[in-house]
């Protein structure tokens, strides 16, 4: 047998093993639950964004359109923050059922709303349910799958995000054009029915923490959740601001409030965040910081990619949207290519390579804008996505298995919250530098003009590439990862 045949045989066995880990011994039900739970959150954003113009035309309230997304995001982050602790004490099954009912209620309220306040109320409840479901999908992975299969599970979830990015706009258009914007929310009704059935069949009920918590400790948790909500709201509101000094002030206030909340959480008898999660040392702390930096630095893509594609290369809205999905698809392909890697040293190398690829990708996009080259723009986008794909599944696994017991539930629960918070922080930082360099020009009526994309796009993307590069030394400082048990 030739070397090529041997290599292909090895790859076939590896991917056959991955397929068995995801579907064998009735685990396909667990995989389906995660696909639907994460997929509902992923598709929701695309569908709501597509429905917003029709919502404004029917209900009015253009000045409050910002809150349609912000209230959802705030609720999702708060829910995700508390889910790990609640799961450890109450078990995942009752929480999953409760979260699914919240998603159902919020979707009905939003879908049947006769005014913008009603829609906003529904979005808040919907966000709380979605945030809790997302966190639970990550938390139950160690309960439903063997440790060696965890990277494959994350690869599966990355494929869900890529599929949502590719099919989301098309699904949104079909639903809204054949029915109305209300379908964007009412389509969740049959989904929640299926999620409830799967929750009853698949989600475990086991708890990890048995010790009683005092009423004082429970009461002290509420202010911390409120502070998180205020901090996220402040940071999210920066997208509506145009004064750089005000942005710096609000961003500092929001970040300061987060730091203070984490300090209080570390001293609490009922913490939401695992101990050591934000120390610049150890597997847990370094993995958390790497993931947060990568999410924050790449938030610029979500803010400006579509606008740049339209203004600089004359793409239609649909063409620009699909051009931006290059990152999602390269992410998924890279994740699947490395999913079967089990050697801890190789996993650590892919984390390092991922941080490098992410920074180089953003720098390449800056160069593409300077050269006005769409092919180069596509290469940079692919490099960003590949960087995430080859690193995030091993970073997620490192975060989960750096802890034990209830701390593991908290660690797994903050993974989607880290991404959401990172995107919010990154979008705020991007807004600041976009104003400073002139990429965003208030009063023009456009998100970004062709002239601004050429002149100001390169320095803004280079700054964010430098931000992304901060993760590289942290990746090289990462201790040796543990071998799967």
Coordinates of C-alpha atoms in Angstrom, one line a residue:
X1 CA 0.0 0.0 0.0
X2 CA 1.4 3.4 -1.0
X3 CA 1.9 6.3 1.4
X4 CA -1.1 8.1 -0.2
X5 CA -3.4 5.1 0.2
X6 CA -2.3 4.8 3.9
X7 CA -2.9 8.4 4.5
X8 CA -6.4 8.3 2.9
X9 CA -7.2 5.2 4.9
X10 CA -6.2 7.0 8.1
X11 CA -8.3 10.0 7.2
X12 CA -11.3 7.8 6.4
X13 CA -11.0 6.0 9.8
X14 CA -10.6 9.4 11.6
X15 CA -13.8 10.8 10.0
X16 CA -15.7 7.6 10.4
X17 CA -14.8 7.8 14.1
X18 CA -16.0 11.4 14.3
X19 CA -19.3 10.4 12.6
X20 CA -19.8 7.6 15.1
X21 CA -19.0 9.9 18.1
X22 CA -21.7 12.3 16.9
X23 CA -24.4 9.8 15.9
X24 CA -23.6 6.4 17.4
X25 CA -25.6 4.8 20.3
X26 CA -28.5 7.2 19.8
X27 CA -26.2 10.3 20.1
X28 CA -27.8 11.6 16.9
X29 CA -30.6 12.9 19.1
X30 CA -28.1 14.8 21.3
X31 CA -26.5 16.2 18.1
X32 CA -29.9 17.2 16.7
X33 CA -30.7 19.0 20.0
X34 CA -27.5 21.1 19.8
X35 CA -28.0 21.8 16.1
X36 CA -31.5 23.2 16.7
X37 CA -30.6 25.0 19.9
X38 CA -27.6 26.8 18.3
X39 CA -29.2 27.1 14.9
X40 CA -32.3 28.9 16.2
X41 CA -30.0 31.6 17.7
X42 CA -27.8 31.8 14.6
X43 CA -30.7 32.1 12.1
X44 CA -32.7 34.5 14.4
X45 CA -30.2 37.3 13.9
X46 CA -30.3 37.1 10.1
X47 CA -34.1 36.8 9.9
X48 CA -34.7 39.7 12.3
X49 CA -32.3 42.0 10.5
X50 CA -34.1 41.2 7.2
X51 CA -37.5 41.8 8.8
X52 CA -36.6 45.2 10.4
X53 CA -37.5 47.5 7.5
X54 CA -41.0 45.9 7.2
X55 CA -41.4 46.1 10.9
X56 CA -40.6 49.9 10.9
X57 CA -43.0 50.5 7.9
X58 CA -45.9 48.8 9.8
X59 CA -45.3 49.7 13.4
X60 CA -43.2 52.9 13.1
X61 CA -40.6 53.6 15.8
X62 CA -37.6 54.1 13.6
X63 CA -35.8 55.9 16.4
X64 CA -36.1 52.7 18.5
X65 CA -34.9 50.2 15.9
X66 CA -31.5 50.0 17.8
X67 CA -33.3 48.4 20.8
X68 CA -34.7 45.6 18.7
X69 CA -31.2 44.1 18.7
X70 CA -29.8 45.5 21.8
X71 CA -32.5 44.3 24.2
X72 CA -32.1 40.8 22.7
X73 CA -28.4 40.9 23.1
X74 CA -28.5 42.2 26.7
X75 CA -31.0 39.6 27.8
X76 CA -29.0 36.8 26.0
X77 CA -25.7 37.8 27.7
X78 CA -27.3 38.1 31.2
X79 CA -29.1 34.7 30.7
X80 CA -25.9 33.1 29.5
X81 CA -23.9 34.4 32.4
X82 CA -26.2 32.9 35.0
X83 CA -27.0 29.6 33.3
X84 CA -23.8 27.7 34.3
X85 CA -24.5 28.3 38.0
X86 CA -28.2 27.5 37.7
X87 CA -27.5 24.3 35.8
X88 CA -25.1 23.1 38.5
X89 CA -27.8 23.6 41.1
X90 CA -31.0 22.7 39.3
X91 CA -29.9 20.5 36.4
X92 CA -30.0 21.1 32.7
X93 CA -33.4 19.6 31.8
X94 CA -35.7 21.9 33.8
X95 CA -33.6 24.9 32.7
X96 CA -33.8 23.9 29.1
X97 CA -37.6 23.4 29.3
X98 CA -37.9 26.8 31.0
X99 CA -35.7 28.5 28.4
X100 CA -37.6 27.0 25.5
X101 CA -40.9 28.2 27.0
X102 CA -39.4 31.7 27.3
X103 CA -38.4 31.5 23.7
X104 CA -41.9 30.5 22.7
X105 CA -43.5 33.3 24.8
X106 CA -41.1 35.9 23.5
X107 CA -41.6 34.8 19.9
X108 CA -45.4 34.9 20.2
X109 CA -45.3 38.4 21.9
X110 CA -43.0 39.8 19.2
X111 CA -44.8 38.1 16.3
X112 CA -48.2 39.3 17.4
X113 CA -47.1 42.8 18.5
X114 CA -49.2 45.7 17.5
X115 CA -46.6 48.3 18.5
X116 CA -42.9 48.8 18.9
X117 CA -43.0 48.5 22.8
X118 CA -44.7 45.2 22.4
X119 CA -42.1 44.0 19.9
X120 CA -39.3 45.1 22.2
X121 CA -40.8 43.3 25.2
X122 CA -41.0 40.1 23.1
X123 CA -37.4 40.5 21.9
X124 CA -36.2 40.8 25.5
X125 CA -38.0 37.7 26.6
X126 CA -36.9 35.9 23.4
X127 CA -33.3 36.9 24.0
X128 CA -33.4 35.6 27.5
X129 CA -34.6 32.3 26.3
X130 CA -32.2 32.1 23.4
X131 CA -29.2 33.1 25.6
X132 CA -30.0 30.3 28.1
X133 CA -30.6 27.7 25.4
X134 CA -27.2 28.6 23.8
X135 CA -25.4 28.4 27.1
X136 CA -27.0 25.1 27.9
X137 CA -26.1 23.6 24.5
X138 CA -22.4 24.3 25.4
X139 CA -22.8 23.2 29.0
X140 CA -24.3 19.8 28.3
X141 CA -21.6 18.8 25.7
X142 CA -19.4 17.1 28.3
X143 CA -22.5 15.3 29.7
X144 CA -23.7 14.0 26.4
X145 CA -20.4 13.2 24.6
X146 CA -17.1 11.6 25.5
X147 CA -14.2 14.0 25.8
X148 CA -12.5 12.9 22.6
X149 CA -15.6 13.8 20.7
X150 CA -15.8 17.4 22.0
X151 CA -13.8 19.0 19.2
X152 CA -16.0 17.2 16.6
X153 CA -19.1 18.6 18.4
X154 CA -17.7 22.1 18.1
X155 CA -17.0 21.5 14.4
X156 CA -20.6 20.5 14.0
X157 CA -21.8 23.7 15.7
X158 CA -19.5 25.7 13.5
X159 CA -21.2 24.1 10.5
X160 CA -24.5 25.2 11.9
X161 CA -23.3 28.8 12.0
X162 CA -22.0 28.6 8.5
X163 CA -25.2 27.2 7.2
X164 CA -27.2 29.9 9.0
X165 CA -24.9 32.6 7.4
X166 CA -25.5 31.0 4.0
X167 CA -29.2 30.1 4.3
X168 CA -30.3 32.8 6.8
X169 CA -30.8 35.7 4.3
X170 CA -32.6 33.4 1.8
X171 CA -34.9 32.0 4.5
X172 CA -35.6 35.5 5.7
X173 CA -36.5 36.7 2.2
X174 CA -38.9 33.7 1.6
X175 CA -40.6 34.0 4.9
X176 CA -41.1 37.7 4.8
X177 CA -42.1 37.9 1.1
X178 CA -44.6 35.0 1.2
X179 CA -46.1 35.9 4.6
X180 CA -45.0 38.9 6.5
X181 CA -42.3 40.1 9.0
X182 CA -44.3 38.3 11.7
X183 CA -43.1 35.0 10.3
X184 CA -39.6 35.9 11.5
X185 CA -40.8 35.3 15.0
X186 CA -43.7 33.0 14.7
X187 CA -41.6 30.4 12.9
X188 CA -40.1 29.7 16.3
X189 CA -43.3 28.1 17.5
X190 CA -42.9 24.7 15.8
X191 CA -39.2 24.8 16.6
X192 CA -39.9 25.2 20.3
X193 CA -42.3 22.3 20.2
X194 CA -39.5 20.1 18.8
X195 CA -36.9 21.4 21.3
X196 CA -39.3 20.6 24.2
X197 CA -39.6 17.0 23.0
X198 CA -35.9 16.7 22.6
X199 CA -35.2 18.2 26.0
X200 CA -37.4 15.6 27.6
X201 CA -35.7 12.8 25.7
X202 CA -32.0 13.9 25.7
X203 CA -31.1 16.6 28.2
X204 CA -29.8 15.2 31.6
X205 CA -31.2 16.3 34.9
X206 CA -28.1 15.7 37.1
X207 CA -26.9 18.5 39.4
X208 CA -23.4 19.1 40.7
X209 CA -23.8 21.5 43.6
X210 CA -25.7 20.2 46.7
X211 CA -24.7 22.7 49.4
X212 CA -27.3 25.2 50.5
X213 CA -26.8 28.8 49.5
X214 CA -27.9 31.5 51.9
X215 CA -30.7 33.9 51.0
X216 CA -28.2 36.8 51.3
X217 CA -25.9 35.2 48.7
X218 CA -28.9 34.7 46.4
X219 CA -30.0 38.3 46.8
X220 CA -26.5 39.6 46.2
X221 CA -26.5 37.9 42.8
X222 CA -29.3 40.2 41.4
X223 CA -27.2 43.4 41.5
X224 CA -24.4 41.6 39.7
X225 CA -26.7 40.6 36.9
X226 CA -28.1 44.1 36.7
X227 CA -24.6 45.6 36.5
X228 CA -23.8 43.2 33.6
X229 CA -27.0 44.3 31.9
X230 CA -26.1 48.0 32.3
X231 CA -22.5 47.5 31.2
X232 CA -23.6 45.6 28.0
X233 CA -26.3 48.3 27.3
X234 CA -23.7 51.0 27.6
X235 CA -21.2 49.3 25.4
X236 CA -23.9 48.4 22.8
X237 CA -25.2 52.0 22.8
X238 CA -21.8 53.2 21.5
X239 CA -22.9 52.2 18.0
X240 CA -25.4 55.0 18.1
X241 CA -22.9 57.7 19.2
X242 CA -20.8 60.0 17.0
X243 CA -18.7 61.9 19.5
X244 CA -15.3 60.2 20.1
X245 CA -14.9 61.7 23.6
X246 CA -18.3 60.4 24.6
X247 CA -17.5 57.0 23.2
X248 CA -14.3 56.8 25.2
X249 CA -16.2 57.8 28.4
X250 CA -19.1 55.3 27.9
X251 CA -16.7 52.5 26.9
X252 CA -14.6 53.1 30.0
X253 CA -17.7 53.1 32.1
X254 CA -19.0 49.9 30.6
X255 CA -15.6 48.0 30.9
X256 CA -15.1 49.4 34.4
X257 CA -18.5 48.1 35.5
X258 CA -17.7 44.7 34.0
X259 CA -14.3 44.5 35.9
X260 CA -16.1 45.6 39.2
X261 CA -18.8 42.9 38.6
X262 CA -16.1 40.2 38.1
X263 CA -14.4 41.4 41.3
X264 CA -17.7 41.0 43.2
X265 CA -18.4 37.7 41.5
X266 CA -15.0 36.3 42.6
X267 CA -15.9 37.0 46.3
X268 CA -19.4 35.6 46.1
X269 CA -20.7 32.4 47.5
X270 CA -22.8 32.1 44.4
X271 CA -20.4 32.9 41.5
X272 CA -21.4 33.0 37.8
X273 CA -17.8 32.9 36.4
X274 CA -15.3 30.1 37.2
X275 CA -12.4 31.1 39.4
X276 CA -9.3 32.1 37.5
X277 CA -11.3 32.7 34.2
X278 CA -9.7 36.1 33.7
X279 CA -6.2 35.6 35.1
X280 CA -3.4 36.0 32.5
X281 CA -2.1 32.6 33.5
X282 CA -3.1 28.9 33.3
X283 CA -5.0 27.1 30.6
X284 CA -8.4 28.5 31.7
X285 CA -7.4 32.1 32.0
X286 CA -5.3 32.3 28.8
X287 CA -7.9 30.4 26.8
X288 CA -10.6 32.8 27.9
X289 CA -8.5 35.9 27.0
X290 CA -7.5 34.5 23.6
X291 CA -11.1 33.8 22.7
X292 CA -12.2 37.2 23.9
X293 CA -9.5 39.0 22.0
X294 CA -10.2 37.1 18.8
X295 CA -14.0 37.7 19.0
X296 CA -13.5 41.4 19.8
X297 CA -10.9 42.1 17.1
X298 CA -13.0 40.5 14.4
X299 CA -16.2 42.3 15.3
X300 CA -15.2 44.9 12.6
X301 CA -16.2 42.4 10.0
X302 CA -19.7 42.2 11.2
X303 CA -20.0 46.0 11.3
X304 CA -18.4 47.1 8.0
X305 CA -18.0 44.1 5.6
X306 CA -21.4 44.4 3.9
X307 CA -21.2 48.2 3.6
X308 CA -17.6 48.1 2.2
X309 CA -18.6 45.5 -0.4
X310 CA -21.5 47.6 -1.6
X311 CA -19.6 51.0 -1.7
X312 CA -16.2 49.9 -2.9
X313 CA -17.0 47.1 -5.4
X314 CA -20.6 47.9 -6.2
X315 CA -22.0 44.7 -4.9
X316 CA -25.8 44.3 -4.3
X317 CA -27.0 43.8 -0.7
X318 CA -27.3 40.0 -1.4
X319 CA -23.9 39.8 -3.0
X320 CA -22.3 41.7 -0.2
X321 CA -24.0 39.5 2.4
X322 CA -22.8 36.3 0.8
X323 CA -19.3 37.7 0.3
X324 CA -19.2 38.3 4.1
X325 CA -20.0 34.6 4.6
X326 CA -16.6 33.6 3.2
X327 CA -15.4 33.8 6.8
X328 CA -18.1 31.5 8.1
X329 CA -17.5 28.8 5.5
X330 CA -13.7 28.9 5.8
X331 CA -14.2 28.7 9.6
X332 CA -16.3 25.5 9.2
X333 CA -14.0 23.9 6.7
X334 CA -10.9 24.5 8.9
X335 CA -12.8 23.2 11.9
X336 CA -13.7 20.0 10.2
X337 CA -10.2 19.5 8.9
X338 CA -8.7 19.6 12.5
X339 CA -11.6 18.0 14.4
X340 CA -10.0 14.6 14.5
X341 CA -6.7 15.9 16.0
X342 CA -6.3 14.4 19.5
X343 CA -2.7 15.1 20.3
X344 CA -2.6 17.9 22.9
X345 CA 0.6 19.4 21.5
X346 CA -0.9 19.5 18.0
X347 CA -4.1 21.1 19.4
X348 CA -1.9 23.8 21.1
X349 CA -0.1 24.4 17.8
X350 CA -3.5 24.9 16.0
X351 CA -4.5 27.4 18.6
X352 CA -1.3 29.4 18.0
X353 CA -1.7 29.1 14.3
X354 CA -5.3 30.3 14.5
X355 CA -4.3 33.5 16.4
X356 CA -1.6 34.2 13.7
X357 CA -4.0 33.5 10.9
X358 CA -6.7 35.8 12.4
X359 CA -4.3 38.8 12.7
X360 CA -2.8 38.2 9.3
X361 CA -6.3 38.0 7.8
X362 CA -7.3 41.4 9.1
X363 CA -4.0 42.9 7.9
X364 CA -4.7 41.4 4.5
X365 CA -8.1 43.0 4.4
X366 CA -6.5 46.3 5.2
X367 CA -4.1 45.8 2.3
X368 CA -7.0 44.8 0.0
X369 CA -8.8 48.0 0.8
X370 CA -5.7 50.0 0.0
X371 CA -5.3 48.1 -3.3
X372 CA -9.0 48.1 -3.9
X373 CA -8.7 44.3 -4.7
X374 CA -11.7 42.1 -4.0
X375 CA -9.8 38.9 -4.5
X376 CA -7.3 40.0 -1.8
X377 CA -10.3 41.0 0.4
X378 CA -11.6 37.4 -0.1
X379 CA -8.3 35.9 0.9
X380 CA -8.2 38.0 4.1
X381 CA -11.7 37.0 5.0
X382 CA -10.8 33.3 4.4
X383 CA -7.7 33.7 6.6
X384 CA -9.8 35.2 9.4
X385 CA -12.3 32.4 9.2
X386 CA -9.7 29.6 9.0
X387 CA -8.0 31.1 12.1
X388 CA -11.1 30.8 14.1
X389 CA -11.9 27.4 12.7
X390 CA -8.6 25.8 13.6
X391 CA -8.4 27.3 17.1
X392 CA -11.8 27.9 18.6
X393 CA -12.8 24.2 19.1
X394 CA -9.6 23.5 21.0
X395 CA -9.9 26.7 23.0
X396 CA -13.5 25.8 24.0
X397 CA -12.3 22.3 25.0
X398 CA -9.5 23.8 27.0
X399 CA -11.9 26.1 28.8
X400 CA -14.3 23.3 29.7
X401 CA -11.7 20.7 30.8
X402 CA -9.5 23.1 32.8
X403 CA -12.2 22.9 35.5
X404 CA -14.1 20.2 37.4
X405 CA -17.6 19.8 38.9
X406 CA -19.8 22.9 39.1
X407 CA -16.9 25.1 37.8
X408 CA -17.1 23.1 34.6
X409 CA -20.7 24.1 34.1
X410 CA -19.8 27.7 34.7
X411 CA -16.8 27.5 32.3
X412 CA -18.9 25.9 29.5
X413 CA -21.7 28.4 30.1
X414 CA -19.5 31.5 29.6
X415 CA -18.2 30.3 26.2
X416 CA -21.1 31.8 24.1
X417 CA -21.3 34.7 26.4
X418 CA -17.6 35.5 25.8
X419 CA -18.3 35.5 22.1
X420 CA -21.3 37.9 22.4
X421 CA -19.5 40.2 24.9
X422 CA -16.4 40.2 22.7
X423 CA -18.4 41.2 19.7
X424 CA -20.1 44.0 21.6
X425 CA -16.8 45.3 22.9
X426 CA -15.1 45.0 19.6
X427 CA -17.9 46.8 17.8
X428 CA -17.5 49.7 20.3
X429 CA -13.8 49.9 19.8
X430 CA -14.3 49.7 16.0
X431 CA -16.8 52.6 16.2
X432 CA -14.2 54.7 18.1
X433 CA -11.4 54.2 15.6
X434 CA -13.8 54.4 12.6
X435 CA -14.7 57.9 13.8
X436 CA -11.1 58.9 14.5
X437 CA -9.9 57.8 11.0
X438 CA -13.0 58.9 9.2
X439 CA -14.3 55.5 8.1
X440 CA -17.6 56.4 9.5
X441 CA -18.9 59.8 8.6
X442 CA -22.1 60.9 10.4
X443 CA -24.4 62.9 8.1
X444 CA -23.5 61.2 4.9
X445 CA -26.5 58.8 5.0
X446 CA -24.3 55.8 4.3
X447 CA -22.5 53.4 6.7
X448 CA -19.3 53.8 4.7
X449 CA -18.6 55.7 1.4
X450 CA -16.3 54.5 -1.3
X451 CA -13.8 57.3 -0.5
X452 CA -13.8 56.5 3.2
X453 CA -13.3 52.7 2.5
X454 CA -10.2 53.4 0.4
X455 CA -8.7 56.2 2.6
X456 CA -9.7 55.2 6.1
X457 CA -10.5 51.5 5.9
X458 CA -6.8 50.4 5.8
X459 CA -5.7 52.1 9.1
X460 CA -8.8 51.0 10.9
X461 CA -8.4 47.3 9.9
X462 CA -4.7 47.5 10.7
X463 CA -5.5 48.7 14.2
X464 CA -7.8 45.8 14.7
X465 CA -5.2 43.5 13.2
X466 CA -2.8 44.8 15.9
X467 CA -5.5 44.1 18.5
X468 CA -5.9 40.6 17.2
X469 CA -2.1 40.1 17.4
X470 CA -2.4 40.5 21.2
X471 CA -3.7 36.9 21.3
X472 CA -0.5 35.5 19.7
X473 CA 1.8 35.8 22.7
X474 CA -1.0 34.5 25.0
X475 CA -1.3 31.4 22.7
X476 CA 2.4 30.8 22.9
X477 CA 2.3 31.1 26.7
X478 CA -0.5 28.5 26.9
X479 CA 0.6 25.6 29.0
X480 CA 0.5 22.0 27.7
X481 CA -3.1 20.9 27.2
X482 CA -4.4 17.8 29.0
X483 CA -4.8 14.6 27.1
X484 CA -8.4 13.4 26.7
X485 CA -9.3 10.8 29.3

